[in-house]
Amino acid sequence: MNSDRPTTPETPSPGDAPPESHAPQPAWERFLLAMHGANDGYYDWDLLTGEGYLSPRWKELIGYSDAELPNRFETWVELLHPEDREQATATTHRLLAGALSQYQIEYRLRHKDGSYRLVRSCGAILRDAAGKPIRLGGWHIDLSENRRLTERLQQQTHVANMCTDVSLALARQPFLRVFLQHCVDALLAHLPLDWVGIWLHEPGRHGFIPQVRASRAPNAHNGEYDLPVGAQTVGRIADLRQRLLSQEVQRDPLLHPQERAWAQREGMSVFVGYPLLAEGRVAGVLALFAREPLPEVYLDALGSLALIIALASERLPAQKDLP
């Protein structure tokens, strides 16, 4: 990316503008009036005087009051995401140069809280009779909420598909370990998880015994990485009798050094463990790793699945000779 800081668009000198450029522009005023009545933030730059205007709604979309941001072109440039700045400013300069008559572009603006909001900017340029640009205006549409709603709908769809697979497996599989394998396979198929394992308590044996696992990690079934979750962590989850969540698994002191080393080598960032509670006792543990943070809708679904697995472990017969 060009490291030079974008500058204010070059504007025509007022002395060079023909007299008619100062005449009222009814169509442009109607355009601004329409923008004022919409719920989108709008902006208007007088290229003859260099004066600019950012509407209160424009500033509100990124968390500021009207008085907190100056009405300058540089304000917009400074708030652009560094990765979007070059393309956005280049589009503006192309518009001024006559390569475009109007534009529609998406970019991110820095919110007052430090996060970035995705907006769609739509605009046009007004020229005088000689073809010189005299006004630049447009509006911003906040896409962040639409994006969040779309993502949540997709997440709910993934959860529904996972639940369907688990329900079908529960209805069709007569043996516990076959059902458990279907569960971990369904989790990897529909949720952004990278390693899943299930441990159960077996009568006459100490602790919790690994039952099934599934993984996207390339080394997960080779030697020392076969079971990245150790007995100590499994026991801690069982003792807690509630969810254990780590969003910084590579540095979390609650996890064993070997688990942290495996997570670092495989690029994992999240670890979650659930006790399998059945009729007041801990029947086992569900544990998983992921490379990306997990939204609450996934964490809640995993908690519900842990309950289903716990109940199934009490009701489905085991089959000892399964691989």
Tab-separated table of C-alpha atoms in Angstrom:
chain	number	residue	atom	x	y	z
A	1	MET	CA	0.000	0.000	0.000
A	2	ASN	CA	1.204	3.498	-0.736
A	3	SER	CA	2.565	4.938	2.499
A	4	ASP	CA	1.900	8.548	1.485
A	5	ARG	CA	-0.908	10.061	3.488
A	6	PRO	CA	-3.892	10.926	1.251
A	7	THR	CA	-4.538	14.626	0.950
A	8	THR	CA	-7.626	16.744	0.552
A	9	PRO	CA	-8.983	16.505	-3.011
A	10	GLU	CA	-7.655	19.263	-5.210
A	11	THR	CA	-10.449	21.765	-5.709
A	12	PRO	CA	-10.886	24.314	-8.487
A	13	SER	CA	-9.946	27.875	-7.662
A	14	PRO	CA	-13.028	30.041	-7.021
A	15	GLY	CA	-11.614	32.557	-9.490
A	16	ASP	CA	-11.617	29.935	-12.240
A	17	ALA	CA	-15.257	28.979	-11.758
A	18	PRO	CA	-17.785	30.462	-14.162
A	19	PRO	CA	-20.444	32.732	-12.642
A	20	GLU	CA	-23.168	30.143	-13.093
A	21	SER	CA	-21.365	27.795	-10.685
A	22	HIS	CA	-22.511	30.033	-7.819
A	23	ALA	CA	-26.131	29.928	-8.900
A	24	PRO	CA	-28.575	27.851	-6.840
A	25	GLN	CA	-28.631	24.164	-7.743
A	26	PRO	CA	-32.223	22.993	-7.188
A	27	ALA	CA	-31.545	19.355	-8.080
A	28	TRP	CA	-28.594	19.196	-5.694
A	29	GLU	CA	-30.560	20.838	-2.906
A	30	ARG	CA	-33.352	18.302	-3.407
A	31	PHE	CA	-30.736	15.556	-3.239
A	32	LEU	CA	-29.449	16.884	0.101
A	33	LEU	CA	-32.993	17.292	1.413
A	34	ALA	CA	-33.728	13.659	0.584
A	35	MET	CA	-30.550	12.577	2.368
A	36	HIS	CA	-31.489	14.633	5.404
A	37	GLY	CA	-34.815	12.816	5.616
A	38	ALA	CA	-33.239	9.377	5.402
A	39	ASN	CA	-31.765	7.513	8.346
A	40	ASP	CA	-28.332	7.386	6.730
A	41	GLY	CA	-25.435	9.720	7.385
A	42	TYR	CA	-24.730	12.122	4.538
A	43	TYR	CA	-21.887	14.420	3.596
A	44	ASP	CA	-21.521	17.418	1.293
A	45	TRP	CA	-18.323	19.114	0.112
A	46	ASP	CA	-18.277	22.528	-1.554
A	47	LEU	CA	-15.260	22.160	-3.819
A	48	LEU	CA	-15.157	25.882	-4.600
A	49	THR	CA	-14.770	27.051	-1.012
A	50	GLY	CA	-13.329	23.881	0.512
A	51	GLU	CA	-16.110	23.826	3.105
A	52	GLY	CA	-17.453	20.443	4.096
A	53	TYR	CA	-20.372	19.055	6.018
A	54	LEU	CA	-20.769	15.751	7.846
A	55	SER	CA	-24.294	15.271	9.116
A	56	PRO	CA	-24.939	14.464	12.794
A	57	ARG	CA	-26.206	11.045	11.713
A	58	TRP	CA	-22.953	10.418	9.779
A	59	LYS	CA	-21.030	10.969	13.006
A	60	GLU	CA	-23.538	9.080	15.135
A	61	LEU	CA	-23.070	5.936	13.035
A	62	ILE	CA	-19.506	5.731	14.338
A	63	GLY	CA	-20.259	6.760	17.915
A	64	TYR	CA	-19.607	10.515	17.908
A	65	SER	CA	-21.743	13.529	18.660
A	66	ASP	CA	-21.954	16.325	16.112
A	67	ALA	CA	-19.519	18.527	18.036
A	68	GLU	CA	-16.857	15.830	18.453
A	69	LEU	CA	-15.763	15.593	14.814
A	70	PRO	CA	-14.750	18.523	12.598
A	71	ASN	CA	-16.417	18.845	9.205
A	72	ARG	CA	-13.257	18.253	7.197
A	73	PHE	CA	-12.236	15.869	4.430
A	74	GLU	CA	-9.295	14.829	6.611
A	75	THR	CA	-11.723	13.581	9.265
A	76	TRP	CA	-12.995	10.936	6.867
A	77	VAL	CA	-9.476	9.984	5.748
A	78	GLU	CA	-8.229	9.605	9.323
A	79	LEU	CA	-11.144	7.348	10.268
A	80	LEU	CA	-10.709	4.965	7.336
A	81	HIS	CA	-9.347	1.511	8.084
A	82	PRO	CA	-5.681	1.438	6.979
A	83	GLU	CA	-6.388	-1.462	4.622
A	84	ASP	CA	-9.255	0.434	2.940
A	85	ARG	CA	-7.741	3.921	2.794
A	86	GLU	CA	-5.937	3.679	-0.521
A	87	GLN	CA	-8.897	2.299	-2.467
A	88	ALA	CA	-11.409	4.710	-0.912
A	89	THR	CA	-9.348	7.846	-1.516
A	90	ALA	CA	-8.417	6.696	-5.024
A	91	THR	CA	-12.121	6.353	-5.842
A	92	THR	CA	-12.705	9.924	-4.668
A	93	HIS	CA	-9.880	11.247	-6.830
A	94	ARG	CA	-11.178	9.340	-9.867
A	95	LEU	CA	-14.566	10.932	-9.288
A	96	LEU	CA	-13.026	14.410	-9.188
A	97	ALA	CA	-10.941	13.709	-12.287
A	98	GLY	CA	-14.032	12.798	-14.287
A	99	ALA	CA	-13.340	9.067	-14.576
A	100	LEU	CA	-16.547	8.413	-12.600
A	101	SER	CA	-19.835	10.290	-12.402
A	102	GLN	CA	-21.046	8.456	-9.305
A	103	TYR	CA	-19.790	5.694	-7.065
A	104	GLN	CA	-20.686	3.006	-4.577
A	105	ILE	CA	-17.977	1.523	-2.390
A	106	GLU	CA	-17.714	-0.367	0.892
A	107	TYR	CA	-15.087	0.346	3.513
A	108	ARG	CA	-14.556	0.347	7.264
A	109	LEU	CA	-14.597	3.416	9.511
A	110	ARG	CA	-13.139	3.510	13.000
A	111	HIS	CA	-15.811	3.770	15.676
A	112	LYS	CA	-15.275	5.846	18.797
A	113	ASP	CA	-14.926	2.613	20.813
A	114	GLY	CA	-11.967	1.553	18.645
A	115	SER	CA	-13.805	-1.067	16.605
A	116	TYR	CA	-14.497	-0.710	12.889
A	117	ARG	CA	-17.918	-0.423	11.260
A	118	LEU	CA	-18.544	-1.555	7.719
A	119	VAL	CA	-20.347	1.109	5.667
A	120	ARG	CA	-21.478	1.450	2.088
A	121	SER	CA	-20.770	4.894	0.684
A	122	CYS	CA	-22.825	6.074	-2.284
A	123	GLY	CA	-22.246	9.437	-3.874
A	124	ALA	CA	-22.129	11.666	-6.907
A	125	ILE	CA	-20.444	14.828	-8.108
A	126	LEU	CA	-21.957	18.058	-9.396
A	127	ARG	CA	-20.157	19.895	-12.189
A	128	ASP	CA	-20.599	23.351	-13.650
A	129	ALA	CA	-21.323	24.140	-17.292
A	130	ALA	CA	-17.619	23.861	-18.088
A	131	GLY	CA	-17.410	20.396	-16.551
A	132	LYS	CA	-15.474	21.421	-13.453
A	133	PRO	CA	-16.447	19.694	-10.190
A	134	ILE	CA	-18.116	22.058	-7.737
A	135	ARG	CA	-19.917	19.809	-5.215
A	136	LEU	CA	-19.327	16.292	-3.935
A	137	GLY	CA	-21.976	14.590	-1.844
A	138	GLY	CA	-23.312	11.251	-0.790
A	139	TRP	CA	-24.396	9.112	2.108
A	140	HIS	CA	-23.268	6.246	4.300
A	141	ILE	CA	-25.283	3.133	5.055
A	142	ASP	CA	-24.213	1.170	8.125
A	143	LEU	CA	-23.824	-2.460	7.041
A	144	SER	CA	-22.484	-3.731	10.359
A	145	GLU	CA	-25.865	-4.600	11.859
A	146	ASN	CA	-27.001	-6.292	8.644
A	147	ARG	CA	-23.754	-8.232	8.619
A	148	ARG	CA	-24.254	-9.284	12.246
A	149	LEU	CA	-27.823	-10.423	11.555
A	150	THR	CA	-26.682	-12.393	8.515
A	151	GLU	CA	-23.880	-14.031	10.484
A	152	ARG	CA	-26.238	-14.947	13.320
A	153	LEU	CA	-28.707	-16.484	10.874
A	154	GLN	CA	-25.888	-18.525	9.354
A	155	GLN	CA	-24.759	-19.620	12.810
A	156	GLN	CA	-28.274	-20.699	13.749
A	157	THR	CA	-28.514	-22.649	10.493
A	158	HIS	CA	-25.250	-24.445	11.284
A	159	VAL	CA	-26.524	-25.311	14.760
A	160	ALA	CA	-29.825	-26.592	13.349
A	161	ASN	CA	-27.991	-28.819	10.855
A	162	MET	CA	-25.762	-30.188	13.601
A	163	CYS	CA	-28.785	-30.925	15.802
A	164	THR	CA	-30.502	-32.707	12.917
A	165	ASP	CA	-27.500	-34.979	12.378
A	166	VAL	CA	-27.253	-35.759	16.094
A	167	SER	CA	-30.988	-36.475	16.369
A	168	LEU	CA	-30.880	-38.846	13.404
A	169	ALA	CA	-27.858	-40.623	14.859
A	170	LEU	CA	-29.580	-41.002	18.219
A	171	ALA	CA	-32.634	-42.518	16.536
A	172	ARG	CA	-30.716	-44.893	14.267
A	173	GLN	CA	-27.609	-46.021	16.173
A	174	PRO	CA	-28.142	-48.775	18.756
A	175	PHE	CA	-24.670	-48.557	20.319
A	176	LEU	CA	-23.158	-45.760	22.352
A	177	ARG	CA	-19.752	-45.421	20.700
A	178	VAL	CA	-21.255	-45.323	17.219
A	179	PHE	CA	-23.560	-42.528	18.363
A	180	LEU	CA	-20.665	-40.662	19.984
A	181	GLN	CA	-18.610	-40.848	16.801
A	182	HIS	CA	-21.538	-39.428	14.845
A	183	CYS	CA	-21.708	-36.573	17.363
A	184	VAL	CA	-18.079	-35.505	16.976
A	185	ASP	CA	-18.293	-35.892	13.199
A	186	ALA	CA	-21.412	-33.689	13.134
A	187	LEU	CA	-19.639	-31.044	15.211
A	188	LEU	CA	-16.755	-30.830	12.761
A	189	ALA	CA	-19.112	-30.887	9.781
A	190	HIS	CA	-21.271	-27.955	10.884
A	191	LEU	CA	-19.366	-25.847	13.438
A	192	PRO	CA	-15.972	-24.102	13.114
A	193	LEU	CA	-14.201	-26.569	15.404
A	194	ASP	CA	-10.845	-28.222	14.794
A	195	TRP	CA	-10.581	-30.993	17.382
A	196	VAL	CA	-13.313	-32.735	19.396
A	197	GLY	CA	-13.062	-35.565	21.900
A	198	ILE	CA	-15.356	-37.350	24.353
A	199	TRP	CA	-14.372	-39.154	27.564
A	200	LEU	CA	-16.671	-41.354	29.661
A	201	HIS	CA	-16.497	-42.948	33.060
A	202	GLU	CA	-16.456	-46.739	32.753
A	203	PRO	CA	-17.401	-48.992	35.686
A	204	GLY	CA	-14.387	-50.620	37.295
A	205	ARG	CA	-11.889	-48.187	35.747
A	206	HIS	CA	-10.274	-45.139	37.289
A	207	GLY	CA	-10.913	-41.683	35.843
A	208	PHE	CA	-12.432	-40.962	32.446
A	209	ILE	CA	-11.618	-43.085	29.409
A	210	PRO	CA	-11.253	-41.629	25.870
A	211	GLN	CA	-14.068	-42.868	23.653
A	212	VAL	CA	-14.084	-41.029	20.310
A	213	ARG	CA	-12.425	-38.063	18.645
A	214	ALA	CA	-12.380	-36.197	15.357
A	215	SER	CA	-10.001	-33.565	14.075
A	216	ARG	CA	-9.025	-31.230	11.268
A	217	ALA	CA	-5.546	-30.785	12.746
A	218	PRO	CA	-3.043	-32.622	10.508
A	219	ASN	CA	-1.016	-34.005	13.437
A	220	ALA	CA	-3.901	-34.876	15.716
A	221	HIS	CA	-3.633	-38.643	15.267
A	222	ASN	CA	0.140	-38.981	15.069
A	223	GLY	CA	2.041	-40.042	18.148
A	224	GLU	CA	2.275	-37.475	20.916
A	225	TYR	CA	-0.577	-35.389	19.480
A	226	ASP	CA	-3.102	-38.229	19.509
A	227	LEU	CA	-4.878	-36.859	22.607
A	228	PRO	CA	-4.055	-33.174	23.093
A	229	VAL	CA	-6.217	-33.004	26.236
A	230	GLY	CA	-4.685	-34.711	29.240
A	231	ALA	CA	-6.281	-36.512	32.173
A	232	GLN	CA	-5.566	-33.562	34.480
A	233	THR	CA	-7.642	-31.132	32.408
A	234	VAL	CA	-10.414	-33.687	31.895
A	235	GLY	CA	-10.547	-34.199	35.653
A	236	ARG	CA	-10.646	-30.444	36.294
A	237	ILE	CA	-13.649	-30.053	33.982
A	238	ALA	CA	-15.420	-32.896	35.768
A	239	ASP	CA	-14.664	-31.385	39.182
A	240	LEU	CA	-15.913	-27.944	38.116
A	241	ARG	CA	-19.208	-29.432	36.917
A	242	GLN	CA	-19.538	-26.471	34.558
A	243	ARG	CA	-18.112	-25.207	31.287
A	244	LEU	CA	-14.394	-24.433	31.163
A	245	LEU	CA	-13.635	-21.860	28.455
A	246	SER	CA	-10.235	-20.497	27.464
A	247	GLN	CA	-10.012	-17.848	24.737
A	248	GLU	CA	-6.202	-17.714	24.950
A	249	VAL	CA	-5.375	-21.379	25.094
A	250	GLN	CA	-1.731	-20.960	24.090
A	251	ARG	CA	-1.006	-18.928	27.248
A	252	ASP	CA	-3.667	-20.095	29.697
A	253	PRO	CA	-2.022	-21.377	32.919
A	254	LEU	CA	-5.091	-23.519	33.658
A	255	LEU	CA	-4.054	-25.853	30.843
A	256	HIS	CA	-1.126	-28.252	30.972
A	257	PRO	CA	2.109	-27.085	29.259
A	258	GLN	CA	1.853	-29.944	26.752
A	259	GLU	CA	-1.684	-28.865	25.866
A	260	ARG	CA	-0.540	-25.278	25.370
A	261	ALA	CA	2.383	-26.447	23.239
A	262	TRP	CA	0.063	-28.537	21.057
A	263	ALA	CA	-2.330	-25.599	20.682
A	264	GLN	CA	0.510	-23.307	19.651
A	265	ARG	CA	1.862	-25.800	17.137
A	266	GLU	CA	-1.575	-26.368	15.590
A	267	GLY	CA	-2.628	-22.706	15.677
A	268	MET	CA	-5.487	-23.190	18.142
A	269	SER	CA	-6.789	-20.212	20.108
A	270	VAL	CA	-9.870	-21.553	21.927
A	271	PHE	CA	-10.437	-24.492	24.251
A	272	VAL	CA	-13.824	-25.458	25.685
A	273	GLY	CA	-14.704	-28.338	27.959
A	274	TYR	CA	-18.139	-29.455	29.180
A	275	PRO	CA	-18.938	-31.970	31.920
A	276	LEU	CA	-21.470	-34.586	30.851
A	277	LEU	CA	-23.951	-34.394	33.726
A	278	ALA	CA	-26.490	-37.208	33.952
A	279	GLU	CA	-28.875	-37.520	36.882
A	280	GLY	CA	-26.615	-35.576	39.214
A	281	ARG	CA	-23.347	-37.324	38.416
A	282	VAL	CA	-20.547	-36.610	35.943
A	283	ALA	CA	-20.729	-39.287	33.259
A	284	GLY	CA	-17.891	-37.880	31.178
A	285	VAL	CA	-16.401	-34.855	29.439
A	286	LEU	CA	-16.761	-33.220	26.022
A	287	ALA	CA	-13.698	-31.173	25.031
A	288	LEU	CA	-12.756	-29.286	21.889
A	289	PHE	CA	-10.296	-26.885	20.302
A	290	ALA	CA	-10.938	-24.172	17.710
A	291	ARG	CA	-8.746	-21.761	15.798
A	292	GLU	CA	-11.242	-18.887	15.910
A	293	PRO	CA	-13.362	-17.423	18.750
A	294	LEU	CA	-16.723	-19.128	19.168
A	295	PRO	CA	-19.921	-17.041	19.435
A	296	GLU	CA	-22.349	-17.706	22.265
A	297	VAL	CA	-24.843	-19.378	19.936
A	298	TYR	CA	-22.259	-22.136	19.328
A	299	LEU	CA	-21.240	-22.354	22.979
A	300	ASP	CA	-24.881	-22.704	24.034
A	301	ALA	CA	-25.475	-25.406	21.419
A	302	LEU	CA	-22.434	-27.320	22.655
A	303	GLY	CA	-23.787	-27.149	26.202
A	304	SER	CA	-27.089	-28.622	25.035
A	305	LEU	CA	-25.273	-31.355	23.127
A	306	ALA	CA	-23.287	-32.222	26.261
A	307	LEU	CA	-26.581	-32.876	28.056
A	308	ILE	CA	-27.815	-35.102	25.210
A	309	ILE	CA	-24.566	-37.086	25.224
A	310	ALA	CA	-24.758	-37.501	28.995
A	311	LEU	CA	-28.300	-38.886	28.791
A	312	ALA	CA	-27.363	-41.158	25.887
A	313	SER	CA	-24.434	-42.545	27.879
A	314	GLU	CA	-26.925	-43.727	30.493
A	315	ARG	CA	-29.312	-45.341	28.024
A	316	LEU	CA	-27.421	-46.682	25.004
A	317	PRO	CA	-25.523	-49.966	25.406
A	318	ALA	CA	-21.772	-50.045	24.816
A	319	GLN	CA	-20.165	-52.251	22.167
A	320	LYS	CA	-16.706	-53.199	23.352
A	321	ASP	CA	-15.363	-54.515	20.081
A	322	LEU	CA	-15.838	-51.308	18.093
A	323	PRO	CA	-12.553	-49.781	16.864
